[in-house]
């Protein structure tokens, strides 16, 4: 071991990106025939006419469902929770289900020409009544988005533990909280896009795509098109962010692959920002109602949650439309001891863009719910807000939750206490009072949460998923010149995974990280694996790398023992050399050369190994504290201070870990205060540009103070826990608690986020009106 | 239409449709794909390049408007052998990038900041860099990188 793990090693990914030499999908697509999609302008309707432009120039193509008779639907499965198997046609024949749904593809030599031609295509649709929001979809007699889902409910989970009624009956206080979470778009800086290139020599297609799960995408496309999977290669080159949005099998990709096969050429679709904002995938459009029973000491006796998630028009492949409602259902209690739990979660279909997982999935929503509930309970019980949390946090491990998950070692109470101390709450209260005297409104908010990370197949299987992701496989080998190549199924898209994994491997083999090459994002060159999502790659990919490297180390020790005339147990690997018993040593490069070229000395020796890793999962945790100033005249919120105490177990590369937390918080701030996808009543998406969908800049995102705890997880081989999502999870609750605190004297309580200036103004106006109306 | 300009000091000519954007011309006619397109409507700033010394959104200009101009792109920052310049080194040292898609735009905007006659201060830096969007870093790494580069180059006020 040479201690690379734990160091803020500069990222090996950076130089090519900084020189502008790293290739993203669009960079590779130049010269391919351009594909643009004709998209439905209406949210619901019957297709009356669909015809190509009257004057199609040579080389132009117009592709509709009629051209793809062999293409099956995209139909993800869930074998539980009353799941209705909604299916999405690659291109629709009869009806459209949301504004933005691709209806036809138009191919031309350039994207400009394709867009010109699209204007001339004939698409007539008899518009039907669209159901856009939860109320409209659940109204008795509402039009059905899909006949297969009566009442527009696609998935439903319900649980009522014994003891819930009794707990409410004996409660000292029942606290309720109903709220709404606005719809968000993950908004990676690079939009989706794909280049499908036919290789005439082999008959294979290479799909280069901006995606997070290349192997699964390959499987999904092969299934939909009924083609041999071996005839398709999927490559994820440099990917400009994903955050969950790029996990799904979108209909555009099978169309590209079909075009390449049918027309024996190269076809590229590069999504524009309008398509990304309206027709890729959305998230977090939910409404929850909570009831909680507390005893006189502030002990939570029971929690009841009613969860409604607008899942859009279709079910996202492979995770299904159950992903958001069922995560809220399973994980609502979070880090708290909840002796009795009842919940009902429904995924509701509407004529809007389909939902997909987005950083944290439902956790930002449930954390908002339970953390706002804690503040309300503290007020109702006259308790301190930190004290009520401390009283209820899980403090002995392992802890089995109401929904059967096992919480491993964590630092829920310790992180809360540390954050509260760092925040200097008494000092803040004094400043708050002083500011109030000057007419300035300051507020402080806290959120505590845990984050389920690094979970393998058991967790996904428990959800009843038809396709069960979870494991990762790593193929590792040493080249004759002594570098190590690790081929991984995980597929990074900005996380710096290659750097982090090279640190793990270098430690196990006594090498420099620079001697390690990570091969990722190519189904031809990597073993089948699930990709990068759900805060899993450092834990599961990292665990598999560690196991594979240990096996390779055994082989190296055995080979070195032969050369050094000692036993493998006597051999240590360090500083790029194998050392024997009496300090005799051999450079690993020399050993590698011998192993490959003089294998006769080693009885057919090889320096290749494979390892798989499939852990049960672990829980990171954190406490966020936000200090804000609210301008009651404009409704604007300024974040004055943002503090995090984070525990993600063993940190592999602190710089990268901090970057994940900070980036997550920026997206959580966006979720708390700025970003919202808005639909008109007829199902037209009103936020189709970045001028309408407000992504915060560095003027809105403050410096973030980060403090780490390291509770080494016994649940993972590296001791590391994932942390990719936590920042996004904790921020909406902390900020909205702070906003509510700033406005508490008016009786304002934030129950809808993002807490945009118009919403805060409306709350302030209503509060002032009700104060004036008092006798 | 034929357009003549220089990119990163080298004279170039391109035959472009009048409606083709500067960004598309740089990417497709000149093969300079380091300039990225994040929104194509002037909000995100990923396509920022320097045109006659000033930062512009390459998606909001036509290629033909570059006639006679001196354009600088991200490809011109490092030495010909690939050695990173001070700003690029600072981005690597201070984690100023994650996925790297917005990075060329931030680098060009920061290059302009560092070359202005006035030394750079915190408020100006934050104000100018708020022109561009990054989705990964939360900006702290970007600000730290530009601050560090300014300090190294003797361009930091204070």
mmCIF file of C-alpha atoms in Angstrom, chain A residues 138-496:
data_model
loop_
_atom_site.group_PDB
_atom_site.id
_atom_site.type_symbol
_atom_site.label_atom_id
_atom_site.label_comp_id
_atom_site.label_asym_id
_atom_site.label_seq_id
_atom_site.Cartn_x
_atom_site.Cartn_y
_atom_site.Cartn_z
ATOM 1 C CA UNK A 138 -57.102 11.723 -10.670
ATOM 2 C CA UNK A 139 -60.472 13.428 -11.165
ATOM 3 C CA UNK A 140 -63.229 10.850 -11.500
ATOM 4 C CA UNK A 141 -64.022 10.421 -15.169
ATOM 5 C CA UNK A 142 -60.725 11.949 -16.271
ATOM 6 C CA UNK A 143 -59.624 10.899 -19.760
ATOM 7 C CA UNK A 144 -57.259 7.941 -19.609
ATOM 8 C CA UNK A 145 -53.711 8.564 -20.760
ATOM 9 C CA UNK A 146 -53.408 4.822 -21.440
ATOM 10 C CA UNK A 147 -56.297 2.375 -21.443
ATOM 11 C CA UNK A 148 -54.133 -0.124 -19.564
ATOM 12 C CA UNK A 149 -54.054 2.128 -16.490
ATOM 13 C CA UNK A 150 -57.519 2.725 -15.016
ATOM 14 C CA UNK A 151 -57.776 5.962 -13.087
ATOM 15 C CA UNK A 152 -54.419 6.952 -14.623
ATOM 16 C CA UNK A 153 -52.618 5.127 -11.819
ATOM 17 C CA UNK A 154 -49.671 3.200 -13.244
ATOM 18 C CA UNK A 155 -48.165 1.941 -10.018
ATOM 19 C CA UNK A 156 -49.274 1.821 -6.411
ATOM 20 C CA UNK A 157 -47.576 0.825 -3.185
ATOM 21 C CA UNK A 158 -49.323 0.648 0.172
ATOM 22 C CA UNK A 159 -48.174 -0.320 3.621
ATOM 23 C CA UNK A 160 -49.796 0.042 7.023
ATOM 24 C CA UNK A 161 -47.898 -1.340 9.954
ATOM 25 C CA UNK A 162 -49.750 -2.485 13.019
ATOM 26 C CA UNK A 163 -49.579 0.155 15.670
ATOM 27 C CA UNK A 164 -50.120 3.188 13.460
ATOM 28 C CA UNK A 165 -53.688 3.799 14.659
ATOM 29 C CA UNK A 166 -52.765 3.238 18.277
ATOM 30 C CA UNK A 167 -49.855 5.661 17.984
ATOM 31 C CA UNK A 168 -52.056 8.390 16.600
ATOM 32 C CA UNK A 169 -54.701 7.693 19.257
ATOM 33 C CA UNK A 170 -52.193 8.108 22.080
ATOM 34 C CA UNK A 171 -50.230 10.969 20.492
ATOM 35 C CA UNK A 172 -49.575 14.049 22.551
ATOM 36 C CA UNK A 173 -49.541 16.004 19.318
ATOM 37 C CA UNK A 174 -50.346 15.182 15.688
ATOM 38 C CA UNK A 175 -48.447 17.317 13.193
ATOM 39 C CA UNK A 176 -49.472 17.504 9.568
ATOM 40 C CA UNK A 177 -47.724 18.842 6.515
ATOM 41 C CA UNK A 178 -48.950 18.832 2.928
ATOM 42 C CA UNK A 179 -46.728 20.172 0.189
ATOM 43 C CA UNK A 180 -45.915 20.209 -3.468
ATOM 44 C CA UNK A 181 -42.601 19.727 -5.250
ATOM 45 C CA UNK A 182 -42.144 21.395 -8.624
ATOM 46 C CA UNK A 183 -41.050 19.594 -11.751
ATOM 47 C CA UNK A 184 -37.351 19.805 -12.513
ATOM 48 C CA UNK A 185 -35.156 18.964 -15.496
ATOM 49 C CA UNK A 186 -31.703 17.495 -14.833
ATOM 50 C CA UNK A 187 -30.308 19.843 -17.513
ATOM 51 C CA UNK A 188 -26.905 18.350 -18.273
ATOM 52 C CA UNK A 189 -24.811 20.916 -20.160
ATOM 53 C CA UNK A 190 -24.445 18.458 -23.012
ATOM 54 C CA UNK A 191 -27.830 17.472 -24.362
ATOM 55 C CA UNK A 192 -28.639 13.943 -25.442
ATOM 56 C CA UNK A 193 -27.393 12.799 -28.824
ATOM 57 C CA UNK A 194 -26.313 9.806 -30.806
ATOM 58 C CA UNK A 195 -24.348 8.805 -33.874
ATOM 59 C CA UNK A 196 -25.189 5.418 -35.380
ATOM 60 C CA UNK A 197 -22.568 4.253 -37.877
ATOM 61 C CA UNK A 198 -22.892 1.111 -39.965
ATOM 62 C CA UNK A 199 -19.746 -0.890 -40.583
ATOM 63 C CA UNK A 200 -20.178 -2.418 -44.018
ATOM 64 C CA UNK A 201 -17.317 -4.845 -43.455
ATOM 65 C CA UNK A 202 -18.876 -6.491 -40.412
ATOM 66 C CA UNK A 203 -22.543 -5.539 -40.648
ATOM 67 C CA UNK A 204 -22.375 -4.107 -37.167
ATOM 68 C CA UNK A 205 -23.572 -0.733 -35.952
ATOM 69 C CA UNK A 206 -21.642 1.442 -33.549
ATOM 70 C CA UNK A 207 -23.902 3.788 -31.620
ATOM 71 C CA UNK A 208 -21.954 6.604 -30.019
ATOM 72 C CA UNK A 209 -24.335 8.146 -27.529
ATOM 73 C CA UNK A 210 -24.336 10.567 -24.645
ATOM 74 C CA UNK A 211 -25.509 8.019 -22.105
ATOM 75 C CA UNK A 212 -24.890 6.671 -18.600
ATOM 76 C CA UNK A 213 -25.616 2.963 -19.157
ATOM 77 C CA UNK A 214 -24.056 1.851 -22.449
ATOM 78 C CA UNK A 215 -24.550 -1.881 -21.863
ATOM 79 C CA UNK A 216 -28.170 -1.493 -20.850
ATOM 80 C CA UNK A 217 -28.808 0.853 -23.759
ATOM 81 C CA UNK A 218 -27.410 -1.769 -26.095
ATOM 82 C CA UNK A 219 -29.651 -4.433 -24.563
ATOM 83 C CA UNK A 220 -32.686 -2.189 -24.769
ATOM 84 C CA UNK A 221 -32.152 -1.234 -28.403
ATOM 85 C CA UNK A 222 -31.474 -4.838 -29.422
ATOM 86 C CA UNK A 223 -34.667 -5.934 -27.711
ATOM 87 C CA UNK A 224 -36.796 -3.204 -29.269
ATOM 88 C CA UNK A 225 -35.401 -3.772 -32.769
ATOM 89 C CA UNK A 226 -35.265 -7.561 -32.441
ATOM 90 C CA UNK A 227 -31.620 -7.594 -33.540
ATOM 91 C CA UNK A 228 -28.713 -9.638 -32.233
ATOM 92 C CA UNK A 229 -27.079 -7.689 -29.461
ATOM 93 C CA UNK A 230 -23.675 -8.748 -30.768
ATOM 94 C CA UNK A 231 -24.295 -6.685 -33.909
ATOM 95 C CA UNK A 232 -24.470 -3.491 -31.881
ATOM 96 C CA UNK A 233 -21.682 -1.643 -30.128
ATOM 97 C CA UNK A 234 -22.572 1.238 -27.841
ATOM 98 C CA UNK A 235 -19.922 3.793 -27.002
ATOM 99 C CA UNK A 236 -20.279 6.538 -24.434
ATOM 100 C CA UNK A 237 -17.449 8.947 -25.270
ATOM 101 C CA UNK A 238 -16.925 11.988 -23.068
ATOM 102 C CA UNK A 239 -20.382 12.669 -21.694
ATOM 103 C CA UNK A 240 -21.286 16.173 -20.593
ATOM 104 C CA UNK A 241 -23.207 15.319 -17.454
ATOM 105 C CA UNK A 242 -26.240 13.125 -17.038
ATOM 106 C CA UNK A 243 -27.520 13.232 -13.457
ATOM 107 C CA UNK A 244 -29.885 10.356 -14.233
ATOM 108 C CA UNK A 245 -31.483 11.817 -17.318
ATOM 109 C CA UNK A 246 -29.219 9.816 -19.619
ATOM 110 C CA UNK A 247 -30.020 6.417 -18.093
ATOM 111 C CA UNK A 248 -33.172 5.835 -20.068
ATOM 112 C CA UNK A 249 -33.775 4.072 -23.342
ATOM 113 C CA UNK A 250 -35.254 6.923 -25.336
ATOM 114 C CA UNK A 251 -37.058 6.227 -28.634
ATOM 115 C CA UNK A 252 -34.621 8.333 -30.632
ATOM 116 C CA UNK A 253 -31.823 5.789 -30.193
ATOM 117 C CA UNK A 254 -33.555 2.754 -31.765
ATOM 118 C CA UNK A 255 -34.498 5.009 -34.687
ATOM 119 C CA UNK A 256 -30.843 5.939 -35.233
ATOM 120 C CA UNK A 257 -29.709 2.316 -35.097
ATOM 121 C CA UNK A 258 -32.509 1.267 -37.436
ATOM 122 C CA UNK A 259 -31.492 3.997 -39.911
ATOM 123 C CA UNK A 260 -27.861 2.899 -39.854
ATOM 124 C CA UNK A 261 -28.779 -0.743 -40.486
ATOM 125 C CA UNK A 262 -31.457 -0.105 -43.082
ATOM 126 C CA UNK A 263 -29.542 2.546 -45.013
ATOM 127 C CA UNK A 264 -26.010 1.269 -44.370
ATOM 128 C CA UNK A 265 -24.592 4.627 -43.343
ATOM 129 C CA UNK A 266 -23.930 7.086 -40.516
ATOM 130 C CA UNK A 267 -26.784 8.999 -38.938
ATOM 131 C CA UNK A 268 -26.549 11.537 -36.134
ATOM 132 C CA UNK A 269 -29.086 13.248 -33.953
ATOM 133 C CA UNK A 270 -27.854 15.966 -31.629
ATOM 134 C CA UNK A 271 -30.632 17.098 -29.363
ATOM 135 C CA UNK A 272 -31.169 20.842 -29.104
ATOM 136 C CA UNK A 273 -31.831 22.550 -25.786
ATOM 137 C CA UNK A 274 -35.524 22.991 -26.479
ATOM 138 C CA UNK A 275 -35.897 19.248 -27.010
ATOM 139 C CA UNK A 276 -33.903 18.581 -23.872
ATOM 140 C CA UNK A 277 -36.091 20.854 -21.791
ATOM 141 C CA UNK A 278 -39.391 19.602 -23.165
ATOM 142 C CA UNK A 279 -38.918 16.068 -24.470
ATOM 143 C CA UNK A 280 -36.087 14.232 -22.732
ATOM 144 C CA UNK A 281 -37.104 13.441 -19.161
ATOM 145 C CA UNK A 282 -38.343 15.397 -16.171
ATOM 146 C CA UNK A 283 -38.446 14.652 -12.444
ATOM 147 C CA UNK A 284 -39.816 15.474 -8.997
ATOM 148 C CA UNK A 285 -43.384 16.598 -9.859
ATOM 149 C CA UNK A 286 -44.934 15.329 -6.639
ATOM 150 C CA UNK A 287 -47.456 16.121 -3.940
ATOM 151 C CA UNK A 288 -47.221 14.612 -0.484
ATOM 152 C CA UNK A 289 -49.353 14.781 2.646
ATOM 153 C CA UNK A 290 -47.731 13.768 5.924
ATOM 154 C CA UNK A 291 -49.163 13.086 9.369
ATOM 155 C CA UNK A 292 -46.955 12.399 12.312
ATOM 156 C CA UNK A 293 -47.738 11.409 15.869
ATOM 157 C CA UNK A 294 -45.424 12.761 18.589
ATOM 158 C CA UNK A 295 -45.364 12.157 22.316
ATOM 159 C CA UNK A 296 -44.894 14.994 24.810
ATOM 160 C CA UNK A 297 -41.109 14.612 24.686
ATOM 161 C CA UNK A 298 -41.057 15.061 20.922
ATOM 162 C CA UNK A 299 -40.597 11.386 20.179
ATOM 163 C CA UNK A 300 -41.944 10.375 16.786
ATOM 164 C CA UNK A 301 -44.446 7.557 17.353
ATOM 165 C CA UNK A 302 -45.807 7.076 13.868
ATOM 166 C CA UNK A 303 -45.586 8.524 10.398
ATOM 167 C CA UNK A 304 -48.217 8.387 7.700
ATOM 168 C CA UNK A 305 -47.432 9.484 4.136
ATOM 169 C CA UNK A 306 -49.688 9.941 1.141
ATOM 170 C CA UNK A 307 -47.455 10.219 -1.938
ATOM 171 C CA UNK A 308 -48.543 11.261 -5.396
ATOM 172 C CA UNK A 309 -46.031 11.414 -8.220
ATOM 173 C CA UNK A 310 -46.838 12.721 -11.659
ATOM 174 C CA UNK A 311 -44.900 10.243 -13.806
ATOM 175 C CA UNK A 312 -45.663 11.774 -17.184
ATOM 176 C CA UNK A 313 -46.820 9.970 -20.278
ATOM 177 C CA UNK A 314 -44.757 6.781 -20.285
ATOM 178 C CA UNK A 315 -42.681 4.522 -18.090
ATOM 179 C CA UNK A 316 -38.940 5.052 -18.302
ATOM 180 C CA UNK A 317 -36.821 2.038 -19.274
ATOM 181 C CA UNK A 318 -35.353 0.184 -17.389
ATOM 182 C CA UNK A 319 -36.257 1.633 -13.994
ATOM 183 C CA UNK A 320 -39.987 2.153 -14.737
ATOM 184 C CA UNK A 321 -42.274 4.911 -13.560
ATOM 185 C CA UNK A 322 -42.218 3.307 -10.124
ATOM 186 C CA UNK A 323 -38.821 4.790 -9.403
ATOM 187 C CA UNK A 324 -40.009 8.070 -7.917
ATOM 188 C CA UNK A 325 -43.179 7.130 -6.001
ATOM 189 C CA UNK A 326 -41.775 3.865 -4.699
ATOM 190 C CA UNK A 327 -38.529 5.409 -3.511
ATOM 191 C CA UNK A 328 -40.525 7.968 -1.547
ATOM 192 C CA UNK A 329 -42.641 5.110 -0.203
ATOM 193 C CA UNK A 330 -39.669 2.982 0.851
ATOM 194 C CA UNK A 331 -37.349 5.663 2.188
ATOM 195 C CA UNK A 332 -39.568 8.289 3.822
ATOM 196 C CA UNK A 333 -38.425 7.632 7.390
ATOM 197 C CA UNK A 334 -34.874 8.460 6.306
ATOM 198 C CA UNK A 335 -32.460 8.633 9.254
ATOM 199 C CA UNK A 336 -35.243 8.709 11.844
ATOM 200 C CA UNK A 337 -36.604 6.026 14.128
ATOM 201 C CA UNK A 338 -40.176 5.518 13.012
ATOM 202 C CA UNK A 339 -41.785 2.816 15.152
ATOM 203 C CA UNK A 340 -44.947 2.654 13.076
ATOM 204 C CA UNK A 341 -45.210 3.631 9.425
ATOM 205 C CA UNK A 342 -48.042 3.799 6.950
ATOM 206 C CA UNK A 343 -47.759 4.987 3.397
ATOM 207 C CA UNK A 344 -49.516 4.915 0.101
ATOM 208 C CA UNK A 345 -47.690 5.954 -3.054
ATOM 209 C CA UNK A 346 -49.178 6.278 -6.491
ATOM 210 C CA UNK A 347 -47.519 7.000 -9.798
ATOM 211 C CA UNK A 348 -49.981 8.960 -11.892
ATOM 212 C CA UNK A 349 -49.891 9.156 -15.672
ATOM 213 C CA UNK A 350 -50.393 12.493 -17.401
ATOM 214 C CA UNK A 351 -49.920 13.919 -20.889
ATOM 215 C CA UNK A 352 -46.550 15.406 -20.026
ATOM 216 C CA UNK A 353 -42.931 14.501 -20.615
ATOM 217 C CA UNK A 354 -41.940 11.186 -19.042
ATOM 218 C CA UNK A 355 -40.217 11.159 -15.667
ATOM 219 C CA UNK A 356 -36.803 9.630 -15.147
ATOM 220 C CA UNK A 357 -34.493 9.387 -12.141
ATOM 221 C CA UNK A 358 -32.668 12.635 -11.401
ATOM 222 C CA UNK A 359 -29.922 13.054 -8.788
ATOM 223 C CA UNK A 360 -31.497 11.956 -5.530
ATOM 224 C CA UNK A 361 -34.687 10.805 -7.308
ATOM 225 C CA UNK A 362 -37.402 11.331 -4.660
ATOM 226 C CA UNK A 363 -35.047 11.981 -1.755
ATOM 227 C CA UNK A 364 -34.939 15.757 -2.151
ATOM 228 C CA UNK A 365 -38.734 15.652 -1.951
ATOM 229 C CA UNK A 366 -39.041 13.344 1.066
ATOM 230 C CA UNK A 367 -36.235 15.154 2.860
ATOM 231 C CA UNK A 368 -38.088 18.409 2.274
ATOM 232 C CA UNK A 369 -41.207 16.730 3.667
ATOM 233 C CA UNK A 370 -39.769 15.222 6.803
ATOM 234 C CA UNK A 371 -37.431 18.102 7.607
ATOM 235 C CA UNK A 372 -40.150 20.712 7.239
ATOM 236 C CA UNK A 373 -42.334 18.425 9.346
ATOM 237 C CA UNK A 374 -39.651 18.357 12.064
ATOM 238 C CA UNK A 375 -39.550 22.156 12.159
ATOM 239 C CA UNK A 376 -43.338 22.256 12.401
ATOM 240 C CA UNK A 377 -43.318 19.664 15.157
ATOM 241 C CA UNK A 378 -40.660 21.588 17.064
ATOM 242 C CA UNK A 379 -42.835 24.704 16.885
ATOM 243 C CA UNK A 380 -45.958 22.788 17.895
ATOM 244 C CA UNK A 381 -44.212 21.148 20.834
ATOM 245 C CA UNK A 382 -42.228 24.205 21.858
ATOM 246 C CA UNK A 383 -38.994 22.317 21.337
ATOM 247 C CA UNK A 384 -35.644 23.252 19.937
ATOM 248 C CA UNK A 385 -35.323 22.239 16.295
ATOM 249 C CA UNK A 386 -32.008 20.500 16.813
ATOM 250 C CA UNK A 387 -33.236 18.728 19.946
ATOM 251 C CA UNK A 388 -36.281 17.218 18.265
ATOM 252 C CA UNK A 389 -34.112 15.832 15.497
ATOM 253 C CA UNK A 390 -31.537 14.454 17.896
ATOM 254 C CA UNK A 391 -34.284 12.742 19.885
ATOM 255 C CA UNK A 392 -35.488 10.884 16.809
ATOM 256 C CA UNK A 393 -32.359 10.106 14.813
ATOM 257 C CA UNK A 394 -31.229 6.497 14.584
ATOM 258 C CA UNK A 395 -28.288 6.132 16.935
ATOM 259 C CA UNK A 396 -27.507 2.427 17.074
ATOM 260 C CA UNK A 397 -26.540 0.263 14.140
ATOM 261 C CA UNK A 398 -27.372 -1.808 12.237
ATOM 262 C CA UNK A 399 -30.922 -0.487 12.298
ATOM 263 C CA UNK A 400 -33.733 -2.113 10.398
ATOM 264 C CA UNK A 401 -36.189 0.395 8.955
ATOM 265 C CA UNK A 402 -39.947 0.090 8.759
ATOM 266 C CA UNK A 403 -39.637 -0.917 5.121
ATOM 267 C CA UNK A 404 -36.976 -3.544 5.740
ATOM 268 C CA UNK A 405 -33.797 -1.682 4.826
ATOM 269 C CA UNK A 406 -30.738 -2.038 7.007
ATOM 270 C CA UNK A 407 -28.982 1.180 7.993
ATOM 271 C CA UNK A 408 -25.267 0.521 8.410
ATOM 272 C CA UNK A 409 -22.880 2.465 10.631
ATOM 273 C CA UNK A 410 -23.419 6.178 10.214
ATOM 274 C CA UNK A 411 -23.108 9.429 12.120
ATOM 275 C CA UNK A 412 -26.577 10.943 12.059
ATOM 276 C CA UNK A 413 -26.464 12.466 15.545
ATOM 277 C CA UNK A 414 -22.778 13.334 15.387
ATOM 278 C CA UNK A 415 -23.136 15.123 12.047
ATOM 279 C CA UNK A 416 -26.123 17.077 13.340
ATOM 280 C CA UNK A 417 -24.276 18.114 16.484
ATOM 281 C CA UNK A 418 -21.170 19.073 14.554
ATOM 282 C CA UNK A 419 -23.175 21.125 12.069
ATOM 283 C CA UNK A 420 -25.166 22.835 14.803
ATOM 284 C CA UNK A 421 -21.955 23.777 16.597
ATOM 285 C CA UNK A 422 -20.295 25.066 13.423
ATOM 286 C CA UNK A 423 -23.403 27.050 12.553
ATOM 287 C CA UNK A 424 -23.247 28.832 15.929
ATOM 288 C CA UNK A 425 -27.009 28.966 16.262
ATOM 289 C CA UNK A 426 -27.059 31.236 19.356
ATOM 290 C CA UNK A 427 -24.833 33.680 17.512
ATOM 291 C CA UNK A 428 -27.101 33.502 14.506
ATOM 292 C CA UNK A 429 -30.178 34.216 16.642
ATOM 293 C CA UNK A 430 -28.515 37.351 17.931
ATOM 294 C CA UNK A 431 -27.669 38.488 14.414
ATOM 295 C CA UNK A 432 -31.186 37.627 13.295
ATOM 296 C CA UNK A 433 -32.639 39.860 16.009
ATOM 297 C CA UNK A 434 -30.283 42.692 15.181
ATOM 298 C CA UNK A 435 -31.071 42.424 11.485
ATOM 299 C CA UNK A 436 -34.800 42.387 12.191
ATOM 300 C CA UNK A 437 -34.370 45.704 13.970
ATOM 301 C CA UNK A 438 -32.861 47.018 10.705
ATOM 302 C CA UNK A 439 -35.780 45.625 8.710
ATOM 303 C CA UNK A 440 -33.785 42.709 7.307
ATOM 304 C CA UNK A 441 -35.171 39.199 7.475
ATOM 305 C CA UNK A 442 -32.649 36.438 8.147
ATOM 306 C CA UNK A 443 -33.424 32.779 8.611
ATOM 307 C CA UNK A 444 -31.562 29.586 9.408
ATOM 308 C CA UNK A 445 -32.593 26.135 8.287
ATOM 309 C CA UNK A 446 -31.282 22.663 8.959
ATOM 310 C CA UNK A 447 -31.752 19.390 7.143
ATOM 311 C CA UNK A 448 -30.605 15.947 8.136
ATOM 312 C CA UNK A 449 -30.819 13.019 5.781
ATOM 313 C CA UNK A 450 -29.330 9.751 4.731
ATOM 314 C CA UNK A 451 -28.618 8.670 1.215
ATOM 315 C CA UNK A 452 -28.870 5.065 0.148
ATOM 316 C CA UNK A 453 -25.851 4.413 -2.075
ATOM 317 C CA UNK A 454 -23.914 1.622 -3.686
ATOM 318 C CA UNK A 455 -26.763 -0.848 -3.698
ATOM 319 C CA UNK A 456 -26.548 -3.964 -5.803
ATOM 320 C CA UNK A 457 -29.007 -6.463 -7.206
ATOM 321 C CA UNK A 458 -30.812 -7.364 -3.948
ATOM 322 C CA UNK A 459 -32.098 -3.808 -3.574
ATOM 323 C CA UNK A 460 -33.269 -3.575 -7.169
ATOM 324 C CA UNK A 461 -34.749 -7.076 -7.077
ATOM 325 C CA UNK A 462 -36.735 -6.108 -3.983
ATOM 326 C CA UNK A 463 -38.409 -3.456 -6.085
ATOM 327 C CA UNK A 464 -39.664 -6.172 -8.406
ATOM 328 C CA UNK A 465 -37.868 -4.777 -11.418
ATOM 329 C CA UNK A 466 -38.152 -6.837 -14.588
ATOM 330 C CA UNK A 467 -34.572 -5.881 -15.370
ATOM 331 C CA UNK A 468 -32.512 -6.008 -12.198
ATOM 332 C CA UNK A 469 -29.355 -3.869 -12.258
ATOM 333 C CA UNK A 470 -26.755 -3.950 -9.563
ATOM 334 C CA UNK A 471 -23.469 -5.763 -10.011
ATOM 335 C CA UNK A 472 -20.314 -4.508 -11.638
ATOM 336 C CA UNK A 473 -17.608 -6.594 -13.248
ATOM 337 C CA UNK A 474 -14.026 -5.486 -13.746
ATOM 338 C CA UNK A 475 -11.532 -7.161 -16.058
ATOM 339 C CA UNK A 476 -8.012 -6.271 -15.064
ATOM 340 C CA UNK A 477 -4.745 -7.137 -16.773
ATOM 341 C CA UNK A 478 -1.145 -6.031 -16.791
ATOM 342 C CA UNK A 479 0.430 -5.277 -20.148
ATOM 343 C CA UNK A 480 3.907 -6.594 -21.062
ATOM 344 C CA UNK A 481 5.268 -3.091 -20.370
ATOM 345 C CA UNK A 482 3.826 -3.091 -16.906
ATOM 346 C CA UNK A 483 0.766 -0.826 -17.037
ATOM 347 C CA UNK A 484 -2.506 -2.046 -15.644
ATOM 348 C CA UNK A 485 -5.665 -1.859 -17.728
ATOM 349 C CA UNK A 486 -8.967 -2.100 -15.898
ATOM 350 C CA UNK A 487 -12.088 -2.513 -18.004
ATOM 351 C CA UNK A 488 -15.180 -1.472 -16.135
ATOM 352 C CA UNK A 489 -18.896 -1.661 -16.805
ATOM 353 C CA UNK A 490 -19.536 1.602 -14.968
ATOM 354 C CA UNK A 491 -19.679 4.560 -17.311
ATOM 355 C CA UNK A 492 -18.514 7.885 -15.903
ATOM 356 C CA UNK A 493 -19.712 11.195 -17.276
ATOM 357 C CA UNK A 494 -17.787 13.843 -15.420
ATOM 358 C CA UNK A 495 -17.264 12.323 -11.984
ATOM 359 C CA UNK A 496 -13.517 11.731 -12.314
#
